[in-house]
Amino acid sequence: MTNPIRVGIAGYGNLGRGVEAALSQNPDMQLVGVFSRRDPATVELLDSSVPVYAMAEVEGFQDKVDVMILCGGSKSDLPEQGPYMARFFNTVDSFDTHAKVNEYHAALDAPARESGHLAMLSGGWDPGLFSLNRVYGETILPEGETYTFWGKGLSQGHSDAVRRVPGVQRGVQYTLPSETAIARVRSGEQPELSTREKHTRECYVVLEADADADTVRHSIVTMPDYFADYDTQVHFIDEATFERDHQSMPHGGFVIRSGLTGNNNTQTIEYSLALNSNPEFTASVLVAYARAVHRLAEAGEVGARTVFDIAPGLLSPKDPAQLRKELL
Ligand code: NDP
């Protein structure tokens, strides 16, 4: 067997932990270490034999890491860490601020080209696997509509908003795709769907002792920007139920392309994900792309890339002949 691909993790939150777990399922890869802005002594890994280093030391690892998987947040960590890391490493990240993706691509491309590295941005599932399915859909069925539905999924931002409502002790928010809307899309109708028609929102709340349920419910469902444009259900539960049923980070959704070909035949393409842990799944995607990035970098490619630029066979640990035989 060839030498394992040496991987580093930059930033250790939910996604970083997921990458550590995913690497343990891929024997052709080896985790060299985790880099954190926090005091390394305070960062506890799943496997305590893996070293944690201060982020400030990362430049010293240029010859020891083949691919650095960046696990910082998209909002403020990656815009800073991505371009910096691309000067020293081949990188993979899950940048998910759709509106700023070209800006971020440019910010990675220049340092990666200058230093001779490959920087893969926006891996994961959305953006990521969902993006690929949107491209397949609209290219194969040029006359049609593409629909993306999310959920059932925990939304961190909306959960924070629920927790800020006076009277709420603990709270989570799930986004759910509307079954009615999905059925209409699957039927080939190609409906125009409003925000309210596509998704509903569901909140689970533990009330503070003296809080009034109706007042809390009203404050949540009428909250502008977060809930006012949706049909929102609020469920009040006790602390033990909250602990038991609302600790995981589920997510997922559907990408559906509905189109017409030739003699007015309706054609539907559907891709769906049902994830019990969003960060663990996202991390598994990043690890597969780290393998592809390593191979492309070894072949001399440099610059920024997205899922659109990377051939699927490169993700697999299997060689091309084996892939053709088993999966074609
Ligand atoms: P976290 O908030 O858990 O972690 C982000 C960073 O915060 C870490 O890299 C870590 O950096 C720091 N951090 C983590 N825990 C602590 C702590 N206890 N105290 C202080 N700092 C801490 O974010 P996630 O890992 O959940 O998500 C990262 C990003 O992944 C998201 O911003 C999102 O954009 C992206 N994502 C993308 C998806 C996709 O499909 N493309 C899907 C899901 C997520 P450090 O170790 O340096 O302190």
mmCIF file of C-alpha atoms and ligand atoms in Angstrom:
data_model
loop_
_atom_site.group_PDB
_atom_site.id
_atom_site.type_symbol
_atom_site.label_atom_id
_atom_site.label_comp_id
_atom_site.label_asym_id
_atom_site.label_seq_id
_atom_site.Cartn_x
_atom_site.Cartn_y
_atom_site.Cartn_z
ATOM 1 C CA MET A 1 0.000 0.000 0.000
ATOM 2 C CA THR A 2 1.180 3.525 -0.765
ATOM 3 C CA ASN A 3 1.872 5.964 2.048
ATOM 4 C CA PRO A 4 -1.273 7.240 3.770
ATOM 5 C CA ILE A 5 -2.465 10.740 2.914
ATOM 6 C CA ARG A 6 -1.424 12.970 5.798
ATOM 7 C CA VAL A 7 -4.307 15.167 6.937
ATOM 8 C CA GLY A 8 -4.514 18.077 9.373
ATOM 9 C CA ILE A 9 -7.661 19.558 10.911
ATOM 10 C CA ALA A 10 -7.750 23.345 11.358
ATOM 11 C CA GLY A 11 -10.403 24.302 13.911
ATOM 12 C CA TYR A 12 -12.046 21.801 16.209
ATOM 13 C CA GLY A 13 -15.784 22.298 16.669
ATOM 14 C CA ASN A 14 -18.624 20.028 15.527
ATOM 15 C CA LEU A 15 -17.205 19.702 12.032
ATOM 16 C CA GLY A 16 -13.634 19.152 13.251
ATOM 17 C CA ARG A 17 -14.836 16.360 15.517
ATOM 18 C CA GLY A 18 -16.732 14.864 12.564
ATOM 19 C CA VAL A 19 -13.593 14.937 10.401
ATOM 20 C CA GLU A 20 -11.642 13.150 13.114
ATOM 21 C CA ALA A 21 -14.324 10.434 13.225
ATOM 22 C CA ALA A 22 -14.528 10.155 9.416
ATOM 23 C CA LEU A 23 -10.754 9.796 9.033
ATOM 24 C CA SER A 24 -10.855 6.751 11.299
ATOM 25 C CA GLN A 25 -13.072 5.062 8.655
ATOM 26 C CA ASN A 26 -10.582 5.722 5.836
ATOM 27 C CA PRO A 27 -7.427 3.647 6.287
ATOM 28 C CA ASP A 28 -5.644 5.353 3.378
ATOM 29 C CA MET A 29 -5.607 8.568 5.415
ATOM 30 C CA GLN A 30 -3.834 9.505 8.582
ATOM 31 C CA LEU A 31 -4.601 12.357 10.980
ATOM 32 C CA VAL A 32 -1.362 14.209 11.713
ATOM 33 C CA GLY A 33 -2.830 16.643 14.224
ATOM 34 C CA VAL A 34 -5.469 19.200 15.086
ATOM 35 C CA PHE A 35 -4.748 22.941 15.038
ATOM 36 C CA SER A 36 -6.782 25.239 17.252
ATOM 37 C CA ARG A 37 -6.818 28.894 18.227
ATOM 38 C CA ARG A 38 -7.591 27.824 21.773
ATOM 39 C CA ASP A 39 -5.040 26.612 24.289
ATOM 40 C CA PRO A 40 -4.293 23.074 22.959
ATOM 41 C CA ALA A 41 -4.410 21.701 26.511
ATOM 42 C CA THR A 42 -8.125 22.606 26.677
ATOM 43 C CA VAL A 43 -9.151 20.923 23.378
ATOM 44 C CA GLU A 44 -10.277 17.341 23.950
ATOM 45 C CA LEU A 45 -10.234 15.039 20.934
ATOM 46 C CA LEU A 46 -12.117 11.770 20.453
ATOM 47 C CA ASP A 47 -8.724 10.026 20.259
ATOM 48 C CA SER A 48 -6.445 11.436 22.939
ATOM 49 C CA SER A 49 -3.334 10.032 21.227
ATOM 50 C CA VAL A 50 -3.671 12.573 18.378
ATOM 51 C CA PRO A 51 -1.697 15.764 19.091
ATOM 52 C CA VAL A 52 -3.339 19.201 19.314
ATOM 53 C CA TYR A 53 -1.212 22.170 18.262
ATOM 54 C CA ALA A 54 -1.641 25.903 18.544
ATOM 55 C CA MET A 55 -2.850 27.420 15.264
ATOM 56 C CA ALA A 56 0.149 29.772 15.464
ATOM 57 C CA GLU A 57 2.449 26.773 14.861
ATOM 58 C CA VAL A 58 0.717 25.634 11.681
ATOM 59 C CA GLU A 59 3.264 27.030 9.194
ATOM 60 C CA GLY A 60 5.864 24.622 10.592
ATOM 61 C CA PHE A 61 3.785 21.684 9.318
ATOM 62 C CA GLN A 62 4.052 22.441 5.590
ATOM 63 C CA ASP A 63 6.106 19.327 4.928
ATOM 64 C CA LYS A 64 4.121 17.119 7.299
ATOM 65 C CA VAL A 65 0.544 17.668 6.049
ATOM 66 C CA ASP A 66 -0.673 16.748 2.545
ATOM 67 C CA VAL A 67 -4.166 18.247 2.945
ATOM 68 C CA MET A 68 -5.489 20.599 5.618
ATOM 69 C CA ILE A 69 -9.233 20.293 6.234
ATOM 70 C CA LEU A 70 -10.528 23.672 7.380
ATOM 71 C CA CYS A 71 -13.312 23.311 9.938
ATOM 72 C CA GLY A 72 -13.837 26.923 10.961
ATOM 73 C CA GLY A 73 -17.157 28.742 10.633
ATOM 74 C CA SER A 74 -18.118 30.204 7.251
ATOM 75 C CA LYS A 75 -19.080 33.587 8.615
ATOM 76 C CA SER A 76 -15.813 34.898 9.999
ATOM 77 C CA ASP A 77 -13.268 32.039 10.330
ATOM 78 C CA LEU A 78 -12.936 30.775 6.751
ATOM 79 C CA PRO A 79 -12.695 34.163 4.984
ATOM 80 C CA GLU A 80 -9.570 34.716 7.066
ATOM 81 C CA GLN A 81 -8.215 31.176 7.485
ATOM 82 C CA GLY A 82 -8.858 29.951 3.919
ATOM 83 C CA PRO A 83 -6.596 32.413 2.046
ATOM 84 C CA TYR A 84 -3.938 32.160 4.771
ATOM 85 C CA MET A 85 -3.856 28.336 4.772
ATOM 86 C CA ALA A 86 -3.808 28.186 0.953
ATOM 87 C CA ARG A 87 -0.340 29.790 1.106
ATOM 88 C CA PHE A 88 1.028 26.757 2.946
ATOM 89 C CA PHE A 89 -1.244 23.760 2.299
ATOM 90 C CA ASN A 90 -3.645 22.065 -0.057
ATOM 91 C CA THR A 91 -6.986 22.739 1.596
ATOM 92 C CA VAL A 92 -10.597 21.571 1.707
ATOM 93 C CA ASP A 93 -13.410 23.520 3.372
ATOM 94 C CA SER A 94 -17.199 23.698 3.632
ATOM 95 C CA PHE A 95 -17.737 27.439 3.021
ATOM 96 C CA ASP A 96 -21.508 27.818 2.854
ATOM 97 C CA THR A 97 -22.201 31.532 2.389
ATOM 98 C CA HIS A 98 -23.737 31.095 -1.085
ATOM 99 C CA ALA A 99 -23.885 34.841 -1.781
ATOM 100 C CA LYS A 100 -20.127 35.308 -1.293
ATOM 101 C CA VAL A 101 -18.854 32.195 -3.009
ATOM 102 C CA ASN A 102 -17.188 33.890 -6.005
ATOM 103 C CA GLU A 103 -15.496 36.438 -3.747
ATOM 104 C CA TYR A 104 -14.171 33.616 -1.573
ATOM 105 C CA HIS A 105 -13.100 31.584 -4.636
ATOM 106 C CA ALA A 106 -10.992 34.539 -5.811
ATOM 107 C CA ALA A 107 -9.532 35.043 -2.332
ATOM 108 C CA LEU A 108 -8.325 31.414 -2.325
ATOM 109 C CA ASP A 109 -7.302 31.148 -5.961
ATOM 110 C CA ALA A 110 -4.563 33.796 -5.884
ATOM 111 C CA PRO A 111 -2.569 32.535 -2.870
ATOM 112 C CA ALA A 112 -3.054 28.906 -3.925
ATOM 113 C CA ARG A 113 -1.655 29.596 -7.412
ATOM 114 C CA GLU A 114 1.216 31.684 -6.080
ATOM 115 C CA SER A 115 2.319 29.005 -3.637
ATOM 116 C CA GLY A 116 1.518 26.003 -5.859
ATOM 117 C CA HIS A 117 -1.391 24.582 -3.857
ATOM 118 C CA LEU A 118 -4.911 23.384 -4.525
ATOM 119 C CA ALA A 119 -7.763 24.876 -2.456
ATOM 120 C CA MET A 120 -11.163 23.197 -2.596
ATOM 121 C CA LEU A 121 -13.992 25.364 -1.264
ATOM 122 C CA SER A 122 -17.624 24.708 -0.422
ATOM 123 C CA GLY A 123 -17.522 20.937 0.006
ATOM 124 C CA GLY A 124 -20.183 19.298 2.146
ATOM 125 C CA TRP A 125 -23.799 18.725 1.124
ATOM 126 C CA ASP A 126 -25.261 22.205 0.546
ATOM 127 C CA PRO A 127 -23.191 23.595 -0.962
ATOM 128 C CA GLY A 128 -21.611 20.374 -2.134
ATOM 129 C CA LEU A 129 -23.535 17.233 -3.076
ATOM 130 C CA PHE A 130 -26.768 19.206 -3.564
ATOM 131 C CA SER A 131 -24.943 21.609 -5.892
ATOM 132 C CA LEU A 132 -23.799 18.698 -8.064
ATOM 133 C CA ASN A 133 -27.342 17.432 -8.291
ATOM 134 C CA ARG A 134 -28.629 20.872 -9.283
ATOM 135 C CA VAL A 135 -26.076 20.935 -12.119
ATOM 136 C CA TYR A 136 -26.978 17.433 -13.324
ATOM 137 C CA GLY A 137 -30.668 18.291 -13.152
ATOM 138 C CA GLU A 138 -30.682 21.533 -15.069
ATOM 139 C CA THR A 139 -28.160 20.382 -17.645
ATOM 140 C CA ILE A 140 -29.874 17.099 -18.451
ATOM 141 C CA LEU A 141 -33.381 18.594 -18.384
ATOM 142 C CA PRO A 142 -32.900 22.119 -19.751
ATOM 143 C CA GLU A 143 -36.653 22.726 -19.905
ATOM 144 C CA GLY A 144 -37.758 22.415 -16.314
ATOM 145 C CA GLU A 145 -37.495 23.679 -12.741
ATOM 146 C CA THR A 146 -35.117 22.806 -9.906
ATOM 147 C CA TYR A 147 -36.402 22.688 -6.342
ATOM 148 C CA THR A 148 -34.317 22.443 -3.167
ATOM 149 C CA PHE A 149 -36.115 21.580 0.066
ATOM 150 C CA TRP A 150 -34.265 21.436 3.381
ATOM 151 C CA GLY A 151 -35.058 19.358 6.419
ATOM 152 C CA LYS A 152 -35.963 17.929 8.641
ATOM 153 C CA GLY A 153 -33.152 19.981 10.028
ATOM 154 C CA LEU A 154 -31.956 21.761 13.080
ATOM 155 C CA SER A 155 -31.317 25.421 12.340
ATOM 156 C CA GLN A 156 -28.716 26.929 14.640
ATOM 157 C CA GLY A 157 -29.677 30.533 13.871
ATOM 158 C CA HIS A 158 -33.390 29.987 14.419
ATOM 159 C CA SER A 159 -32.750 27.994 17.598
ATOM 160 C CA ASP A 160 -30.713 30.922 18.939
ATOM 161 C CA ALA A 161 -33.608 33.258 18.082
ATOM 162 C CA VAL A 162 -36.052 31.051 20.012
ATOM 163 C CA ARG A 163 -33.740 31.006 23.036
ATOM 164 C CA ARG A 164 -33.641 34.809 23.085
ATOM 165 C CA VAL A 165 -37.436 35.022 23.631
ATOM 166 C CA PRO A 166 -38.218 35.987 27.270
ATOM 167 C CA GLY A 167 -39.614 32.982 29.148
ATOM 168 C CA VAL A 168 -37.709 30.376 27.098
ATOM 169 C CA GLN A 169 -35.307 28.299 29.148
ATOM 170 C CA ARG A 170 -34.226 25.901 26.390
ATOM 171 C CA GLY A 171 -35.276 25.712 22.760
ATOM 172 C CA VAL A 172 -34.548 24.199 19.363
ATOM 173 C CA GLN A 173 -35.978 24.857 15.922
ATOM 174 C CA TYR A 174 -36.398 22.391 13.076
ATOM 175 C CA THR A 175 -37.104 23.318 9.464
ATOM 176 C CA LEU A 176 -39.386 20.848 7.694
ATOM 177 C CA PRO A 177 -40.070 20.531 3.975
ATOM 178 C CA SER A 178 -43.784 20.734 3.151
ATOM 179 C CA GLU A 179 -45.051 17.276 2.118
ATOM 180 C CA THR A 180 -47.756 18.917 0.006
ATOM 181 C CA ALA A 181 -45.211 20.999 -1.879
ATOM 182 C CA ILE A 182 -42.947 17.989 -2.481
ATOM 183 C CA ALA A 183 -45.880 15.950 -3.781
ATOM 184 C CA ARG A 184 -46.782 18.743 -6.225
ATOM 185 C CA VAL A 185 -43.189 18.926 -7.468
ATOM 186 C CA ARG A 186 -42.921 15.153 -7.848
ATOM 187 C CA SER A 187 -46.126 15.102 -9.880
ATOM 188 C CA GLY A 188 -44.400 17.137 -12.598
ATOM 189 C CA GLU A 189 -46.649 20.164 -12.101
ATOM 190 C CA GLN A 190 -43.651 22.571 -11.791
ATOM 191 C CA PRO A 191 -45.485 24.813 -9.304
ATOM 192 C CA GLU A 192 -44.385 28.285 -8.248
ATOM 193 C CA LEU A 193 -43.960 27.955 -4.486
ATOM 194 C CA SER A 194 -43.832 30.769 -1.945
ATOM 195 C CA THR A 195 -41.524 30.654 1.079
ATOM 196 C CA ARG A 196 -44.479 29.700 3.285
ATOM 197 C CA GLU A 197 -45.514 26.903 0.931
ATOM 198 C CA LYS A 198 -42.076 25.254 0.760
ATOM 199 C CA HIS A 199 -41.104 24.869 4.418
ATOM 200 C CA THR A 200 -42.680 24.888 7.849
ATOM 201 C CA ARG A 201 -40.953 25.488 11.166
ATOM 202 C CA GLU A 202 -41.291 23.511 14.372
ATOM 203 C CA CYS A 203 -39.996 24.644 17.769
ATOM 204 C CA TYR A 204 -39.525 22.629 20.958
ATOM 205 C CA VAL A 205 -39.363 24.797 24.045
ATOM 206 C CA VAL A 206 -38.767 24.280 27.753
ATOM 207 C CA LEU A 207 -40.404 27.199 29.562
ATOM 208 C CA GLU A 208 -39.021 29.057 32.533
ATOM 209 C CA ALA A 209 -41.033 28.389 35.701
ATOM 210 C CA ASP A 210 -43.133 31.591 35.643
ATOM 211 C CA ALA A 211 -43.485 31.954 31.852
ATOM 212 C CA ASP A 212 -46.830 32.099 30.048
ATOM 213 C CA ALA A 213 -47.021 29.623 27.158
ATOM 214 C CA ASP A 214 -49.371 31.704 24.982
ATOM 215 C CA THR A 215 -47.208 34.809 25.290
ATOM 216 C CA VAL A 216 -44.064 32.844 24.392
ATOM 217 C CA ARG A 217 -45.790 31.154 21.442
ATOM 218 C CA HIS A 218 -47.006 34.524 20.134
ATOM 219 C CA SER A 219 -43.542 36.089 20.444
ATOM 220 C CA ILE A 220 -42.019 33.222 18.454
ATOM 221 C CA VAL A 221 -44.523 32.854 15.615
ATOM 222 C CA THR A 222 -44.677 36.606 14.927
ATOM 223 C CA MET A 223 -40.910 37.204 15.031
ATOM 224 C CA PRO A 224 -39.948 39.117 11.869
ATOM 225 C CA ASP A 225 -37.240 37.649 9.557
ATOM 226 C CA TYR A 226 -37.244 34.352 11.439
ATOM 227 C CA PHE A 227 -40.806 33.040 11.771
ATOM 228 C CA ALA A 228 -43.375 35.594 10.545
ATOM 229 C CA ASP A 229 -43.135 34.352 6.930
ATOM 230 C CA TYR A 230 -43.644 30.691 7.850
ATOM 231 C CA ASP A 231 -46.254 28.462 9.432
ATOM 232 C CA THR A 232 -44.662 27.708 12.788
ATOM 233 C CA GLN A 233 -45.679 25.182 15.426
ATOM 234 C CA VAL A 234 -44.439 25.576 18.996
ATOM 235 C CA HIS A 235 -44.389 22.514 21.272
ATOM 236 C CA PHE A 236 -43.800 22.899 25.003
ATOM 237 C CA ILE A 237 -41.922 20.011 26.592
ATOM 238 C CA ASP A 238 -40.231 19.258 29.896
ATOM 239 C CA GLU A 239 -36.502 19.299 30.490
ATOM 240 C CA ALA A 240 -36.120 15.496 30.511
ATOM 241 C CA THR A 241 -37.836 15.154 27.117
ATOM 242 C CA PHE A 242 -35.634 17.938 25.743
ATOM 243 C CA GLU A 243 -32.527 16.123 26.973
ATOM 244 C CA ARG A 244 -33.716 12.824 25.540
ATOM 245 C CA ASP A 245 -35.035 13.862 22.127
ATOM 246 C CA HIS A 246 -33.311 17.061 21.045
ATOM 247 C CA GLN A 247 -29.553 16.640 21.409
ATOM 248 C CA SER A 248 -28.586 15.493 17.910
ATOM 249 C CA MET A 249 -28.089 17.735 14.877
ATOM 250 C CA PRO A 250 -30.274 16.231 12.155
ATOM 251 C CA HIS A 251 -30.542 17.720 8.689
ATOM 252 C CA GLY A 252 -31.015 16.794 5.073
ATOM 253 C CA GLY A 253 -33.404 17.561 2.290
ATOM 254 C CA PHE A 254 -34.241 17.084 -1.362
ATOM 255 C CA VAL A 255 -33.053 18.389 -4.703
ATOM 256 C CA ILE A 256 -35.695 17.709 -7.330
ATOM 257 C CA ARG A 257 -35.523 18.584 -11.020
ATOM 258 C CA SER A 258 -38.751 18.295 -12.912
ATOM 259 C CA GLY A 259 -38.631 18.761 -16.670
ATOM 260 C CA LEU A 260 -40.041 17.845 -20.030
ATOM 261 C CA THR A 261 -38.255 16.114 -22.912
ATOM 262 C CA GLY A 262 -39.059 15.313 -26.533
ATOM 263 C CA ASN A 263 -42.677 14.442 -26.908
ATOM 264 C CA ASN A 264 -43.840 16.260 -23.740
ATOM 265 C CA ASN A 265 -42.719 13.459 -21.444
ATOM 266 C CA THR A 266 -42.376 14.494 -17.796
ATOM 267 C CA GLN A 267 -39.030 13.464 -16.291
ATOM 268 C CA THR A 268 -38.115 13.790 -12.626
ATOM 269 C CA ILE A 269 -34.708 13.529 -10.977
ATOM 270 C CA GLU A 270 -34.626 13.373 -7.191
ATOM 271 C CA TYR A 271 -31.754 13.255 -4.700
ATOM 272 C CA SER A 272 -32.378 13.192 -0.979
ATOM 273 C CA LEU A 273 -30.426 13.106 2.261
ATOM 274 C CA ALA A 274 -31.702 12.148 5.708
ATOM 275 C CA LEU A 275 -28.923 12.938 8.159
ATOM 276 C CA ASN A 276 -28.864 12.187 11.846
ATOM 277 C CA SER A 277 -25.773 14.305 12.294
ATOM 278 C CA ASN A 278 -25.200 17.201 9.926
ATOM 279 C CA PRO A 279 -21.576 17.837 11.003
ATOM 280 C CA GLU A 280 -20.558 14.166 10.860
ATOM 281 C CA PHE A 281 -21.995 13.804 7.366
ATOM 282 C CA THR A 282 -20.506 17.078 6.121
ATOM 283 C CA ALA A 283 -17.157 15.941 7.526
ATOM 284 C CA SER A 284 -17.410 12.624 5.670
ATOM 285 C CA VAL A 285 -17.859 14.528 2.408
ATOM 286 C CA LEU A 286 -14.845 16.733 3.166
ATOM 287 C CA VAL A 287 -12.661 13.703 3.851
ATOM 288 C CA ALA A 288 -13.589 12.134 0.485
ATOM 289 C CA TYR A 289 -12.731 15.415 -1.251
ATOM 290 C CA ALA A 290 -9.429 15.610 0.645
ATOM 291 C CA ARG A 291 -8.422 12.391 -1.126
ATOM 292 C CA ALA A 292 -9.329 13.893 -4.507
ATOM 293 C CA VAL A 293 -7.488 17.123 -3.728
ATOM 294 C CA HIS A 294 -4.373 15.206 -2.775
ATOM 295 C CA ARG A 295 -4.442 13.264 -6.055
ATOM 296 C CA LEU A 296 -4.974 16.395 -8.162
ATOM 297 C CA ALA A 297 -2.261 18.280 -6.285
ATOM 298 C CA GLU A 298 0.143 15.376 -6.838
ATOM 299 C CA ALA A 299 -0.657 15.661 -10.543
ATOM 300 C CA GLY A 300 0.419 19.312 -10.418
ATOM 301 C CA GLU A 301 -2.937 21.126 -10.328
ATOM 302 C CA VAL A 302 -3.078 24.455 -8.498
ATOM 303 C CA GLY A 303 -5.710 27.086 -7.669
ATOM 304 C CA ALA A 304 -9.244 27.065 -6.279
ATOM 305 C CA ARG A 305 -11.765 24.303 -7.082
ATOM 306 C CA THR A 306 -15.341 23.399 -6.203
ATOM 307 C CA VAL A 307 -17.320 20.162 -6.519
ATOM 308 C CA PHE A 308 -18.057 21.144 -10.117
ATOM 309 C CA ASP A 309 -14.393 20.787 -11.059
ATOM 310 C CA ILE A 310 -13.546 17.467 -9.417
ATOM 311 C CA ALA A 311 -14.294 14.139 -11.108
ATOM 312 C CA PRO A 312 -16.240 11.698 -8.875
ATOM 313 C CA GLY A 313 -13.857 8.773 -9.360
ATOM 314 C CA LEU A 314 -11.137 10.753 -7.602
ATOM 315 C CA LEU A 315 -13.149 10.669 -4.379
ATOM 316 C CA SER A 316 -12.929 6.912 -4.093
ATOM 317 C CA PRO A 317 -10.061 4.959 -2.554
ATOM 318 C CA LYS A 318 -10.597 2.393 -5.332
ATOM 319 C CA ASP A 319 -8.575 2.596 -8.524
ATOM 320 C CA PRO A 320 -10.279 3.410 -11.838
ATOM 321 C CA ALA A 321 -10.325 -0.215 -13.104
ATOM 322 C CA GLN A 322 -11.865 -1.469 -9.884
ATOM 323 C CA LEU A 323 -14.447 1.323 -9.988
ATOM 324 C CA ARG A 324 -15.386 0.498 -13.585
ATOM 325 C CA LYS A 325 -15.755 -3.166 -12.707
ATOM 326 C CA GLU A 326 -17.772 -2.712 -9.526
ATOM 327 C CA LEU A 327 -19.777 0.463 -9.838
ATOM 328 C CA LEU A 328 -20.171 1.414 -13.483
HETATM 329 P P1 NDP B 1 -18.485 25.302 15.450
HETATM 330 O O1 NDP B 1 -19.011 26.589 15.970
HETATM 331 O O2 NDP B 1 -18.707 24.044 16.245
HETATM 332 O O3 NDP B 1 -16.901 25.452 15.213
HETATM 333 C C1 NDP B 1 -16.343 26.543 14.518
HETATM 334 C C2 NDP B 1 -15.014 26.930 15.150
HETATM 335 O O4 NDP B 1 -15.257 27.455 16.452
HETATM 336 C C3 NDP B 1 -14.063 25.757 15.351
HETATM 337 O O5 NDP B 1 -13.276 25.555 14.204
HETATM 338 C C4 NDP B 1 -13.268 26.137 16.580
HETATM 339 O O6 NDP B 1 -12.064 26.805 16.208
HETATM 340 C C5 NDP B 1 -14.192 27.098 17.328
HETATM 341 N N1 NDP B 1 -14.782 26.431 18.508
HETATM 342 C C6 NDP B 1 -15.399 25.232 18.551
HETATM 343 N N2 NDP B 1 -15.783 24.921 19.794
HETATM 344 C C7 NDP B 1 -15.411 25.963 20.563
HETATM 345 C C8 NDP B 1 -15.521 26.263 21.945
HETATM 346 N N3 NDP B 1 -16.075 25.389 22.792
HETATM 347 N N4 NDP B 1 -15.052 27.441 22.375
HETATM 348 C C9 NDP B 1 -14.477 28.320 21.536
HETATM 349 N N5 NDP B 1 -14.316 28.087 20.223
HETATM 350 C C10 NDP B 1 -14.783 26.925 19.736
HETATM 351 O O7 NDP B 1 -19.066 25.158 13.987
HETATM 352 P P2 NDP B 1 -19.374 23.792 13.207
HETATM 353 O O8 NDP B 1 -18.178 22.915 13.296
HETATM 354 O O9 NDP B 1 -20.688 23.252 13.630
HETATM 355 O O10 NDP B 1 -19.562 24.314 11.703
HETATM 356 C C11 NDP B 1 -18.490 24.881 10.976
HETATM 357 C C12 NDP B 1 -18.995 25.367 9.626
HETATM 358 O O11 NDP B 1 -19.350 24.279 8.793
HETATM 359 C C13 NDP B 1 -20.267 26.205 9.667
HETATM 360 O O12 NDP B 1 -19.965 27.563 9.822
HETATM 361 C C14 NDP B 1 -20.891 25.970 8.319
HETATM 362 O O13 NDP B 1 -20.617 27.047 7.487
HETATM 363 C C15 NDP B 1 -20.167 24.773 7.768
HETATM 364 N N6 NDP B 1 -21.117 23.740 7.314
HETATM 365 C C16 NDP B 1 -21.214 23.514 5.970
HETATM 366 C C17 NDP B 1 -22.087 22.566 5.479
HETATM 367 C C18 NDP B 1 -22.145 22.275 4.013
HETATM 368 O O14 NDP B 1 -22.924 21.414 3.618
HETATM 369 N N7 NDP B 1 -21.359 22.913 3.169
HETATM 370 C C19 NDP B 1 -22.985 21.821 6.372
HETATM 371 C C20 NDP B 1 -22.759 22.089 7.789
HETATM 372 C C21 NDP B 1 -21.866 23.035 8.224
HETATM 373 P P3 NDP B 1 -10.770 26.693 17.153
HETATM 374 O O15 NDP B 1 -10.514 25.234 17.397
HETATM 375 O O16 NDP B 1 -9.708 27.360 16.345
HETATM 376 O O17 NDP B 1 -11.099 27.430 18.403
#
